PDB file of C-alpha atoms and ligand atoms in Angstrom:
ATOM      1  CA  MET E   1     -25.999  32.308  23.427  1.00 58.00           C
ATOM      2  CA  SER E   2     -22.404  31.578  22.432  1.00 74.00           C
ATOM      3  CA  ARG E   3     -21.112  32.849  19.120  1.00 91.00           C
ATOM      4  CA  THR E   4     -21.441  30.436  16.195  1.00 96.00           C
ATOM      5  CA  ILE E   5     -18.148  28.762  15.316  1.00 98.00           C
ATOM      6  CA  THR E   6     -17.981  26.426  12.316  1.00 97.00           C
ATOM      7  CA  ARG E   7     -15.148  24.708  10.527  1.00 98.00           C
ATOM      8  CA  PHE E   8     -14.294  23.256   7.142  1.00 98.00           C
ATOM      9  CA  ALA E   9     -12.033  20.236   7.562  1.00 98.00           C
ATOM     10  CA  PRO E  10     -10.559  18.960   4.295  1.00 97.00           C
ATOM     11  CA  SER E  11      -7.754  16.427   3.989  1.00 96.00           C
ATOM     12  CA  PRO E  12      -4.830  17.721   1.904  1.00 97.00           C
ATOM     13  CA  THR E  13      -4.807  14.591  -0.216  1.00 95.00           C
ATOM     14  CA  GLY E  14      -6.178  16.041  -3.453  1.00 93.00           C
ATOM     15  CA  GLN E  15      -7.690  19.087  -5.132  1.00 93.00           C
ATOM     16  CA  LEU E  16     -10.925  20.513  -3.785  1.00 94.00           C
ATOM     17  CA  HIS E  17     -13.953  19.810  -5.952  1.00 91.00           C
ATOM     18  CA  LEU E  18     -17.446  21.248  -6.073  1.00 90.00           C
ATOM     19  CA  GLY E  19     -18.521  19.051  -3.171  1.00 91.00           C
ATOM     20  CA  HIS E  20     -15.864  20.607  -0.966  1.00 93.00           C
ATOM     21  CA  ALA E  21     -16.853  24.070  -2.130  1.00 93.00           C
ATOM     22  CA  PHE E  22     -20.430  23.323  -1.096  1.00 92.00           C
ATOM     23  CA  ALA E  23     -19.321  22.002   2.322  1.00 94.00           C
ATOM     24  CA  ALA E  24     -17.106  25.039   2.884  1.00 95.00           C
ATOM     25  CA  LYS E  25     -19.878  27.407   1.833  1.00 93.00           C
ATOM     26  CA  VAL E  26     -22.412  25.799   4.171  1.00 92.00           C
ATOM     27  CA  ALA E  27     -19.996  26.188   7.110  1.00 94.00           C
ATOM     28  CA  HIS E  28     -18.951  29.685   6.071  1.00 94.00           C
ATOM     29  CA  ASP E  29     -22.473  31.010   5.585  1.00 91.00           C
ATOM     30  CA  LEU E  30     -23.769  29.511   8.822  1.00 92.00           C
ATOM     31  CA  ALA E  31     -21.035  31.257  10.815  1.00 94.00           C
ATOM     32  CA  LEU E  32     -21.009  34.532   8.950  1.00 90.00           C
ATOM     33  CA  GLY E  33     -24.810  34.737   8.910  1.00 84.00           C
ATOM     34  CA  SER E  34     -24.659  35.198  12.674  1.00 85.00           C
ATOM     35  CA  ASP E  35     -21.440  37.155  12.953  1.00 88.00           C
ATOM     36  CA  GLY E  36     -19.555  34.050  14.058  1.00 96.00           C
ATOM     37  CA  SER E  37     -16.245  32.514  13.001  1.00 97.00           C
ATOM     38  CA  PHE E  38     -15.458  30.166  10.153  1.00 98.00           C
ATOM     39  CA  LEU E  39     -12.349  28.062  10.797  1.00 98.00           C
ATOM     40  CA  LEU E  40     -10.178  25.923   8.553  1.00 98.00           C
ATOM     41  CA  ARG E  41      -8.722  22.646   9.760  1.00 98.00           C
ATOM     42  CA  PHE E  42      -6.480  20.363   7.757  1.00 98.00           C
ATOM     43  CA  GLU E  43      -7.235  16.745   8.580  1.00 98.00           C
ATOM     44  CA  ASP E  44      -3.745  15.551   7.778  1.00 98.00           C
ATOM     45  CA  ILE E  45      -3.074  12.799  10.299  1.00 97.00           C
ATOM     46  CA  ASP E  46      -2.630  10.184   7.594  1.00 95.00           C
ATOM     47  CA  HIS E  47       0.832  11.192   6.392  1.00 91.00           C
ATOM     48  CA  THR E  48       0.822   8.299   3.912  1.00 92.00           C
ATOM     49  CA  ARG E  49      -1.845  10.108   1.856  1.00 94.00           C
ATOM     50  CA  VAL E  50      -1.019  13.791   2.449  1.00 97.00           C
ATOM     51  CA  ARG E  51       0.754  15.766  -0.289  1.00 96.00           C
ATOM     52  CA  THR E  52       2.280  19.056   0.807  1.00 96.00           C
ATOM     53  CA  GLU E  53       1.248  21.012  -2.288  1.00 96.00           C
ATOM     54  CA  TYR E  54      -2.432  20.615  -1.398  1.00 97.00           C
ATOM     55  CA  TYR E  55      -2.286  22.815   1.713  1.00 98.00           C
ATOM     56  CA  ASP E  56      -1.600  25.887  -0.391  1.00 97.00           C
ATOM     57  CA  ALA E  57      -3.879  24.737  -3.195  1.00 97.00           C
ATOM     58  CA  ILE E  58      -6.814  24.392  -0.774  1.00 98.00           C
ATOM     59  CA  GLU E  59      -6.199  27.788   0.817  1.00 98.00           C
ATOM     60  CA  ASP E  60      -5.880  29.334  -2.616  1.00 97.00           C
ATOM     61  CA  ASP E  61      -9.172  27.826  -3.824  1.00 97.00           C
ATOM     62  CA  LEU E  62     -11.010  28.987  -0.701  1.00 97.00           C
ATOM     63  CA  ARG E  63      -9.665  32.522  -1.092  1.00 97.00           C
ATOM     64  CA  TRP E  64     -10.655  32.482  -4.748  1.00 96.00           C
ATOM     65  CA  LEU E  65     -14.191  31.520  -3.706  1.00 95.00           C
ATOM     66  CA  GLY E  66     -14.174  34.364  -1.168  1.00 95.00           C
ATOM     67  CA  LEU E  67     -14.626  31.951   1.738  1.00 95.00           C
ATOM     68  CA  ASP E  68     -12.198  33.546   4.177  1.00 96.00           C
ATOM     69  CA  TRP E  69     -11.464  31.718   7.399  1.00 98.00           C
ATOM     70  CA  GLN E  70     -10.256  33.054  10.698  1.00 97.00           C
ATOM     71  CA  PRO E  71      -6.522  32.253  10.865  1.00 97.00           C
ATOM     72  CA  PRO E  72      -4.532  30.293  11.713  1.00 96.00           C
ATOM     73  CA  ALA E  73      -5.583  27.121   9.891  1.00 98.00           C
ATOM     74  CA  LEU E  74      -5.166  24.202  12.273  1.00 98.00           C
ATOM     75  CA  ARG E  75      -3.131  21.174  11.207  1.00 98.00           C
ATOM     76  CA  GLN E  76      -4.030  17.940  12.926  1.00 98.00           C
ATOM     77  CA  SER E  77      -0.515  16.647  12.284  1.00 97.00           C
ATOM     78  CA  ALA E  78       0.685  19.197  14.866  1.00 97.00           C
ATOM     79  CA  ARG E  79      -1.706  17.968  17.534  1.00 98.00           C
ATOM     80  CA  THR E  80      -0.664  14.388  18.152  1.00 97.00           C
ATOM     81  CA  HIS E  81       0.029  15.127  21.840  1.00 97.00           C
ATOM     82  CA  ALA E  82      -3.602  16.202  22.320  1.00 98.00           C
ATOM     83  CA  TYR E  83      -4.902  12.970  20.766  1.00 98.00           C
ATOM     84  CA  ALA E  84      -2.504  10.909  22.903  1.00 98.00           C
ATOM     85  CA  THR E  85      -3.755  12.652  26.048  1.00 98.00           C
ATOM     86  CA  ALA E  86      -7.386  12.017  25.106  1.00 98.00           C
ATOM     87  CA  LEU E  87      -6.619   8.371  24.368  1.00 98.00           C
ATOM     88  CA  GLU E  88      -4.955   8.068  27.762  1.00 98.00           C
ATOM     89  CA  THR E  89      -8.117   9.419  29.403  1.00 98.00           C
ATOM     90  CA  LEU E  90     -10.239   6.874  27.553  1.00 98.00           C
ATOM     91  CA  ARG E  91      -7.876   4.102  28.619  1.00 97.00           C
ATOM     92  CA  GLU E  92      -8.058   5.223  32.241  1.00 98.00           C
ATOM     93  CA  ILE E  93     -11.852   5.209  32.129  1.00 97.00           C
ATOM     94  CA  GLY E  94     -11.657   1.683  30.722  1.00 97.00           C
ATOM     95  CA  VAL E  95     -13.359   2.321  27.387  1.00 98.00           C
ATOM     96  CA  ALA E  96     -10.353   1.766  25.085  1.00 98.00           C
ATOM     97  CA  TYR E  97      -8.573  -1.521  24.483  1.00 98.00           C
ATOM     98  CA  PRO E  98      -5.572  -2.570  22.401  1.00 97.00           C
ATOM     99  CA  CYS E  99      -6.262  -4.519  19.228  1.00 98.00           C
ATOM    100  CA  PHE E 100      -3.647  -6.672  17.527  1.00 97.00           C
ATOM    101  CA  CYS E 101      -5.815  -7.946  14.661  1.00 96.00           C
ATOM    102  CA  THR E 102      -4.754  -7.509  11.078  1.00 94.00           C
ATOM    103  CA  ARG E 103      -7.374  -6.672   8.472  1.00 92.00           C
ATOM    104  CA  ARG E 104      -7.120 -10.199   7.171  1.00 94.00           C
ATOM    105  CA  GLU E 105      -7.657 -11.755  10.604  1.00 94.00           C
ATOM    106  CA  ILE E 106     -10.754  -9.607  11.049  1.00 94.00           C
ATOM    107  CA  GLU E 107     -12.151 -10.720   7.685  1.00 92.00           C
ATOM    108  CA  GLU E 108     -11.501 -14.349   8.541  1.00 93.00           C
ATOM    109  CA  GLU E 109     -13.131 -14.006  11.940  1.00 92.00           C
ATOM    110  CA  VAL E 110     -16.183 -12.314  10.417  1.00 92.00           C
ATOM    111  CA  ALA E 111     -16.450 -15.108   7.819  1.00 92.00           C
ATOM    112  CA  ARG E 112     -16.355 -17.743  10.584  1.00 92.00           C
ATOM    113  CA  MET E 113     -19.100 -16.105  12.652  1.00 90.00           C
ATOM    114  CA  THR E 114     -22.697 -17.026  12.029  1.00 85.00           C
ATOM    115  CA  SER E 115     -24.014 -13.618  13.060  1.00 84.00           C
ATOM    116  CA  ALA E 116     -21.200 -11.073  12.776  1.00 85.00           C
ATOM    117  CA  PRO E 117     -22.226  -7.529  13.781  1.00 88.00           C
ATOM    118  CA  HIS E 118     -22.993  -5.267  10.819  1.00 91.00           C
ATOM    119  CA  GLY E 119     -23.222  -1.484  10.479  1.00 91.00           C
ATOM    120  CA  PRO E 120     -24.349   0.867   7.701  1.00 90.00           C
ATOM    121  CA  GLU E 121     -21.308  -0.003   5.601  1.00 85.00           C
ATOM    122  CA  GLY E 122     -20.902  -3.698   6.211  1.00 88.00           C
ATOM    123  CA  ALA E 123     -19.290  -5.902   8.817  1.00 91.00           C
ATOM    124  CA  LEU E 124     -18.124  -4.323  12.052  1.00 94.00           C
ATOM    125  CA  TYR E 125     -15.121  -5.342  14.129  1.00 96.00           C
ATOM    126  CA  PRO E 126     -16.165  -8.625  15.771  1.00 94.00           C
ATOM    127  CA  GLY E 127     -14.644  -7.725  19.146  1.00 94.00           C
ATOM    128  CA  THR E 128     -11.886 -10.358  19.132  1.00 95.00           C
ATOM    129  CA  CYS E 129      -9.336  -8.371  21.181  1.00 97.00           C
ATOM    130  CA  ARG E 130     -11.940  -7.013  23.599  1.00 96.00           C
ATOM    131  CA  LYS E 131     -11.798 -10.415  25.250  1.00 94.00           C
ATOM    132  CA  LEU E 132      -8.015 -10.481  25.808  1.00 97.00           C
ATOM    133  CA  THR E 133      -6.890 -10.681  29.427  1.00 96.00           C
ATOM    134  CA  ALA E 134      -4.274  -8.333  30.882  1.00 95.00           C
ATOM    135  CA  ASP E 135      -1.755 -11.209  30.807  1.00 97.00           C
ATOM    136  CA  GLU E 136      -2.463 -11.956  27.145  1.00 97.00           C
ATOM    137  CA  ILE E 137      -2.040  -8.290  26.275  1.00 96.00           C
ATOM    138  CA  ALA E 138       1.232  -8.072  28.192  1.00 96.00           C
ATOM    139  CA  ALA E 139       2.519 -11.209  26.450  1.00 97.00           C
ATOM    140  CA  ARG E 140       1.724  -9.851  22.991  1.00 95.00           C
ATOM    141  CA  LEU E 141       3.357  -6.527  23.745  1.00 93.00           C
ATOM    142  CA  GLN E 142       6.410  -8.329  25.080  1.00 95.00           C
ATOM    143  CA  GLN E 143       6.647 -10.229  21.799  1.00 95.00           C
ATOM    144  CA  GLY E 144       6.893  -6.841  20.112  1.00 93.00           C
ATOM    145  CA  ALA E 145       3.350  -6.782  18.674  1.00 94.00           C
ATOM    146  CA  GLN E 146       2.070  -3.316  17.804  1.00 94.00           C
ATOM    147  CA  ALA E 147      -1.434  -2.449  18.931  1.00 97.00           C
ATOM    148  CA  ALA E 148      -4.112  -0.206  17.567  1.00 98.00           C
ATOM    149  CA  TRP E 149      -6.624   1.120  20.096  1.00 98.00           C
ATOM    150  CA  ARG E 150     -10.348   0.570  19.823  1.00 98.00           C
ATOM    151  CA  LEU E 151     -13.357   2.026  21.611  1.00 98.00           C
ATOM    152  CA  ASP E 152     -15.290  -0.399  23.784  1.00 98.00           C
ATOM    153  CA  ALA E 153     -18.581   0.994  22.538  1.00 97.00           C
ATOM    154  CA  THR E 154     -20.840  -1.090  24.761  1.00 97.00           C
ATOM    155  CA  ARG E 155     -18.970  -0.200  27.925  1.00 97.00           C
ATOM    156  CA  ALA E 156     -18.765   3.480  26.962  1.00 98.00           C
ATOM    157  CA  SER E 157     -22.465   3.471  26.260  1.00 97.00           C
ATOM    158  CA  SER E 158     -23.335   2.007  29.632  1.00 97.00           C
ATOM    159  CA  LEU E 159     -21.175   4.620  31.346  1.00 98.00           C
ATOM    160  CA  ALA E 160     -22.620   7.486  29.303  1.00 97.00           C
ATOM    161  CA  GLY E 161     -26.294   6.522  29.590  1.00 97.00           C
ATOM    162  CA  ALA E 162     -28.803   7.823  27.038  1.00 98.00           C
ATOM    163  CA  LEU E 163     -27.408  10.433  24.642  1.00 98.00           C
ATOM    164  CA  THR E 164     -28.843  12.397  21.752  1.00 98.00           C
ATOM    165  CA  PHE E 165     -27.598  14.817  19.122  1.00 98.00           C
ATOM    166  CA  ASN E 166     -29.460  17.571  17.397  1.00 97.00           C
ATOM    167  CA  ASP E 167     -29.109  18.049  13.663  1.00 95.00           C
ATOM    168  CA  LEU E 168     -30.461  21.290  12.238  1.00 92.00           C
ATOM    169  CA  GLN E 169     -31.679  19.444   9.155  1.00 88.00           C
ATOM    170  CA  HIS E 170     -32.428  15.941  10.400  1.00 90.00           C
ATOM    171  CA  GLY E 171     -33.736  16.659  13.903  1.00 94.00           C
ATOM    172  CA  ILE E 172     -32.934  14.960  17.183  1.00 97.00           C
ATOM    173  CA  HIS E 173     -31.280  11.542  17.039  1.00 97.00           C
ATOM    174  CA  ARG E 174     -30.951   9.068  19.861  1.00 98.00           C
ATOM    175  CA  VAL E 175     -27.337   7.895  19.964  1.00 98.00           C
ATOM    176  CA  ASP E 176     -26.895   4.264  18.981  1.00 97.00           C
ATOM    177  CA  ALA E 177     -23.482   3.595  20.495  1.00 93.00           C
ATOM    178  CA  THR E 178     -23.000   0.290  18.724  1.00 92.00           C
ATOM    179  CA  LEU E 179     -23.955   1.528  15.236  1.00 96.00           C
ATOM    180  CA  LEU E 180     -20.320   1.521  14.104  1.00 97.00           C
ATOM    181  CA  GLY E 181     -19.120  -0.951  16.717  1.00 96.00           C
ATOM    182  CA  ASP E 182     -15.717  -0.764  18.377  1.00 97.00           C
ATOM    183  CA  VAL E 183     -14.189   1.824  16.047  1.00 98.00           C
ATOM    184  CA  ILE E 184     -10.467   2.471  15.856  1.00 98.00           C
ATOM    185  CA  LEU E 185      -9.386   5.368  18.081  1.00 98.00           C
ATOM    186  CA  ALA E 186      -5.690   5.115  17.265  1.00 98.00           C
ATOM    187  CA  ARG E 187      -4.146   3.384  14.302  1.00 97.00           C
ATOM    188  CA  ARG E 188      -0.983   1.488  15.090  1.00 95.00           C
ATOM    189  CA  ASP E 189       0.964   3.426  12.447  1.00 93.00           C
ATOM    190  CA  ILE E 190      -0.157   6.980  13.201  1.00 94.00           C
ATOM    191  CA  GLY E 191      -1.252   6.857  16.848  1.00 94.00           C
ATOM    192  CA  THR E 192      -4.662   8.404  16.279  1.00 97.00           C
ATOM    193  CA  ALA E 193      -7.615   8.097  13.926  1.00 98.00           C
ATOM    194  CA  TYR E 194     -10.425  10.169  12.455  1.00 98.00           C
ATOM    195  CA  HIS E 195     -13.059   9.767  15.198  1.00 98.00           C
ATOM    196  CA  LEU E 196     -10.736  10.689  18.044  1.00 98.00           C
ATOM    197  CA  ALA E 197      -8.969  13.553  16.272  1.00 98.00           C
ATOM    198  CA  VAL E 198     -12.180  15.192  15.071  1.00 98.00           C
ATOM    199  CA  VAL E 199     -13.797  15.111  18.524  1.00 98.00           C
ATOM    200  CA  VAL E 200     -10.678  16.442  20.269  1.00 98.00           C
ATOM    201  CA  ASP E 201     -10.281  19.261  17.756  1.00 98.00           C
ATOM    202  CA  ASP E 202     -13.922  20.294  17.585  1.00 98.00           C
ATOM    203  CA  ALA E 203     -13.734  20.786  21.353  1.00 98.00           C
ATOM    204  CA  PHE E 204     -10.323  22.498  21.154  1.00 98.00           C
ATOM    205  CA  GLN E 205     -11.521  24.896  18.452  1.00 98.00           C
ATOM    206  CA  GLN E 206     -14.779  25.461  20.382  1.00 98.00           C
ATOM    207  CA  VAL E 207     -16.827  24.556  17.342  1.00 98.00           C
ATOM    208  CA  THR E 208     -20.504  25.163  18.122  1.00 98.00           C
ATOM    209  CA  HIS E 209     -21.945  23.845  14.836  1.00 97.00           C
ATOM    210  CA  VAL E 210     -20.380  20.827  13.140  1.00 97.00           C
ATOM    211  CA  THR E 211     -21.347  20.914   9.470  1.00 96.00           C
ATOM    212  CA  ARG E 212     -20.378  18.094   7.112  1.00 94.00           C
ATOM    213  CA  GLY E 213     -21.765  15.722   4.505  1.00 93.00           C
ATOM    214  CA  GLU E 214     -24.612  13.402   5.416  1.00 92.00           C
ATOM    215  CA  ASP E 215     -22.387  10.394   4.712  1.00 92.00           C
ATOM    216  CA  LEU E 216     -20.790  11.163   8.093  1.00 95.00           C
ATOM    217  CA  LEU E 217     -24.044  11.128  10.061  1.00 96.00           C
ATOM    218  CA  PRO E 218     -23.386   7.603  11.428  1.00 96.00           C
ATOM    219  CA  SER E 219     -20.028   8.829  12.784  1.00 97.00           C
ATOM    220  CA  THR E 220     -21.826  11.378  14.942  1.00 98.00           C
ATOM    221  CA  HIS E 221     -23.155   8.539  17.110  1.00 98.00           C
ATOM    222  CA  VAL E 222     -19.539   7.705  17.973  1.00 98.00           C
ATOM    223  CA  HIS E 223     -18.574  11.347  18.361  1.00 98.00           C
ATOM    224  CA  ARG E 224     -21.300  12.067  20.921  1.00 98.00           C
ATOM    225  CA  LEU E 225     -20.178   9.069  22.920  1.00 98.00           C
ATOM    226  CA  LEU E 226     -16.554  10.238  22.866  1.00 98.00           C
ATOM    227  CA  GLN E 227     -17.601  13.768  23.820  1.00 98.00           C
ATOM    228  CA  ALA E 228     -19.489  12.368  26.814  1.00 98.00           C
ATOM    229  CA  MET E 229     -16.495  10.228  27.865  1.00 98.00           C
ATOM    230  CA  LEU E 230     -14.060  13.136  27.543  1.00 98.00           C
ATOM    231  CA  GLY E 231     -16.325  15.713  29.193  1.00 98.00           C
ATOM    232  CA  TYR E 232     -16.558  17.893  26.075  1.00 98.00           C
ATOM    233  CA  PRO E 233     -19.510  20.147  25.248  1.00 98.00           C
ATOM    234  CA  GLU E 234     -22.118  18.963  22.766  1.00 98.00           C
ATOM    235  CA  PRO E 235     -22.120  20.893  19.481  1.00 98.00           C
ATOM    236  CA  LEU E 236     -25.097  21.232  17.163  1.00 97.00           C
ATOM    237  CA  TYR E 237     -24.852  19.354  13.860  1.00 96.00           C
ATOM    238  CA  LEU E 238     -25.810  19.988  10.287  1.00 95.00           C
ATOM    239  CA  HIS E 239     -25.268  17.049   7.952  1.00 94.00           C
ATOM    240  CA  HIS E 240     -25.845  18.427   4.485  1.00 91.00           C
ATOM    241  CA  ARG E 241     -26.548  16.628   1.250  1.00 87.00           C
ATOM    242  CA  LEU E 242     -23.669  15.564  -0.947  1.00 87.00           C
ATOM    243  CA  VAL E 243     -22.920  17.049  -4.329  1.00 85.00           C
ATOM    244  CA  THR E 244     -23.109  14.428  -7.052  1.00 80.00           C
ATOM    245  CA  ASP E 245     -22.331  14.360 -10.753  1.00 78.00           C
ATOM    246  CA  GLU E 246     -24.980  14.183 -13.482  1.00 77.00           C
ATOM    247  CA  ASN E 247     -25.284  10.433 -12.873  1.00 80.00           C
ATOM    248  CA  GLY E 248     -25.957  10.871  -9.190  1.00 80.00           C
ATOM    249  CA  VAL E 249     -22.481   9.646  -8.225  1.00 82.00           C
ATOM    250  CA  ARG E 250     -20.942  11.419  -5.261  1.00 82.00           C
ATOM    251  CA  LEU E 251     -18.022  13.641  -6.260  1.00 79.00           C
ATOM    252  CA  ALA E 252     -14.596  12.292  -5.435  1.00 75.00           C
ATOM    253  CA  LYS E 253     -11.008  12.916  -6.392  1.00 71.00           C
ATOM    254  CA  ARG E 254     -11.538  10.993  -9.625  1.00 70.00           C
ATOM    255  CA  HIS E 255     -13.922  13.753 -10.807  1.00 71.00           C
ATOM    256  CA  ASP E 256     -11.008  15.787 -12.049  1.00 72.00           C
ATOM    257  CA  ALA E 257     -13.182  17.854 -14.338  1.00 68.00           C
ATOM    258  CA  LEU E 258     -15.132  19.125 -11.362  1.00 79.00           C
ATOM    259  CA  SER E 259     -12.098  20.082  -9.302  1.00 91.00           C
ATOM    260  CA  LEU E 260     -12.077  23.781  -8.536  1.00 94.00           C
ATOM    261  CA  ARG E 261      -8.655  23.944 -10.150  1.00 93.00           C
ATOM    262  CA  SER E 262      -9.930  22.635 -13.500  1.00 92.00           C
ATOM    263  CA  LEU E 263     -13.051  24.771 -13.358  1.00 92.00           C
ATOM    264  CA  ARG E 264     -10.871  27.826 -12.736  1.00 93.00           C
ATOM    265  CA  GLU E 265      -8.613  26.891 -15.609  1.00 93.00           C
ATOM    266  CA  GLN E 266     -11.657  26.570 -17.832  1.00 92.00           C
ATOM    267  CA  GLY E 267     -12.552  30.167 -16.952  1.00 94.00           C
ATOM    268  CA  ALA E 268     -15.219  29.617 -14.295  1.00 93.00           C
ATOM    269  CA  ARG E 269     -15.832  32.570 -12.021  1.00 94.00           C
ATOM    270  CA  PRO E 270     -16.331  32.195  -8.273  1.00 93.00           C
ATOM    271  CA  SER E 271     -19.699  33.931  -8.317  1.00 90.00           C
ATOM    272  CA  GLU E 272     -20.980  31.519 -11.000  1.00 88.00           C
ATOM    273  CA  LEU E 273     -19.818  28.483  -9.071  1.00 87.00           C
ATOM    274  CA  LEU E 274     -21.276  29.689  -5.808  1.00 85.00           C
ATOM    275  CA  SER E 275     -24.609  30.462  -7.407  1.00 83.00           C
ATOM    276  CA  ARG E 276     -24.558  27.056  -9.076  1.00 79.00           C
ATOM    277  CA  LEU E 277     -24.057  25.512  -5.649  1.00 80.00           C
ATOM    278  CA  ALA E 278     -26.853  27.628  -4.231  1.00 71.00           C
ATOM    279  CA  ILE E 279     -29.329  26.108  -6.683  1.00 61.00           C
ATOM    280  CA  LEU E 280     -28.449  22.490  -6.063  1.00 57.00           C
ATOM    281  CA  THR E 281     -31.360  20.151  -6.461  1.00 45.00           C
ATOM    282  CA  PRO E 282     -32.582  18.563  -3.223  1.00 40.00           C
ATOM    283  CA  THR E 283     -30.519  15.478  -4.039  1.00 47.00           C
ATOM    284  CA  GLY E 284     -27.460  17.633  -4.579  1.00 50.00           C
ATOM    285  CA  ASN E 285     -27.002  16.998  -8.315  1.00 51.00           C
ATOM    286  CA  VAL E 286     -25.098  19.551 -10.333  1.00 48.00           C
ATOM    287  CA  ALA E 287     -24.788  19.376 -14.060  1.00 42.00           C
ATOM    288  CA  ALA E 288     -21.252  18.777 -15.335  1.00 39.00           C
ATOM    289  CA  PRO E 289     -19.839  21.767 -17.198  1.00 37.00           C
TER     290      PRO E 289
HETATM  291  N1  LIG C   1     -12.079  15.398   6.722  1.00 92.65           N
HETATM  292  C1  LIG C   1     -13.459  15.042   6.515  1.00 92.65           C
HETATM  293  C2  LIG C   1     -13.785  15.124   5.039  1.00 92.65           C
HETATM  294  O1  LIG C   1     -12.981  15.656   4.279  1.00 92.65           O
HETATM  295  C3  LIG C   1     -14.390  15.942   7.260  1.00 92.65           C
HETATM  296  C4  LIG C   1     -14.664  15.379   8.562  1.00 92.65           C
HETATM  297  C5  LIG C   1     -15.592  16.185   9.423  1.00 92.65           C
HETATM  298  O2  LIG C   1     -16.051  17.247   9.017  1.00 92.65           O
HETATM  299  O3  LIG C   1     -15.866  15.740  10.515  1.00 92.65           O
HETATM  300  O4  LIG C   1     -14.812  14.634   4.645  1.00 92.65           O
END
């Protein structure tokens, strides 16, 4: 058996809140419970949203909670070459295609279609640019058009064959490659995107157990497909419940009062917070202070 390696992967775009603390604790305890390693990864590819002060603030909050990670913390912004290499591989295999559509064009196309593909969170990319010929692509590029890159999910799925993933809480899932459609692998402005970066880095950091909120469970269908295409090992998964406020609303940056920073300023102690997280209700509710 390989040693358990987990990671906590926040974006430095705001203060950590109780939901992050719960996610970090789940990852930390799973690794440390079996003498493994708990890693920290900053998901900071979207430089338009990152604020530099949050790197230190996040590390400081984690230390305050006693959730020590094995250094160094990885920054995705330093790994663009690795994402470019992986994208190149996907292009060579023929499962990535350039997409020139604007958001507006996609919305208009979806509105025109009688049966546009839909996923768990609404309309999926209708596949417009998948049909472009090599000549059409060359012409657009020559006109100076910038392309994003999308996964050809159907083609990838037929190459990969049947896939599954195993979630410690939710059991074995059969991968539905088209659940999220032809997701973006590389945004035109930043040259990569969440799905590609997370899969490349989980393999690079040799993560054995990917723990994260259950809102990301649909993404795992895409991630398994990318892992198969890139020849990466299959990690185990644990999609945990989300921490919500007293009204059942998932915590977000707007819940300032539940940021670890505010709770600290109000005199909360780490042991109290961690024990409060340990007695979350099955739906993940925590009472506001
Ligand atoms: N950066 C993501 C988040 O903050 C985590 C993604 C992941 O764990 O795969 O929710």
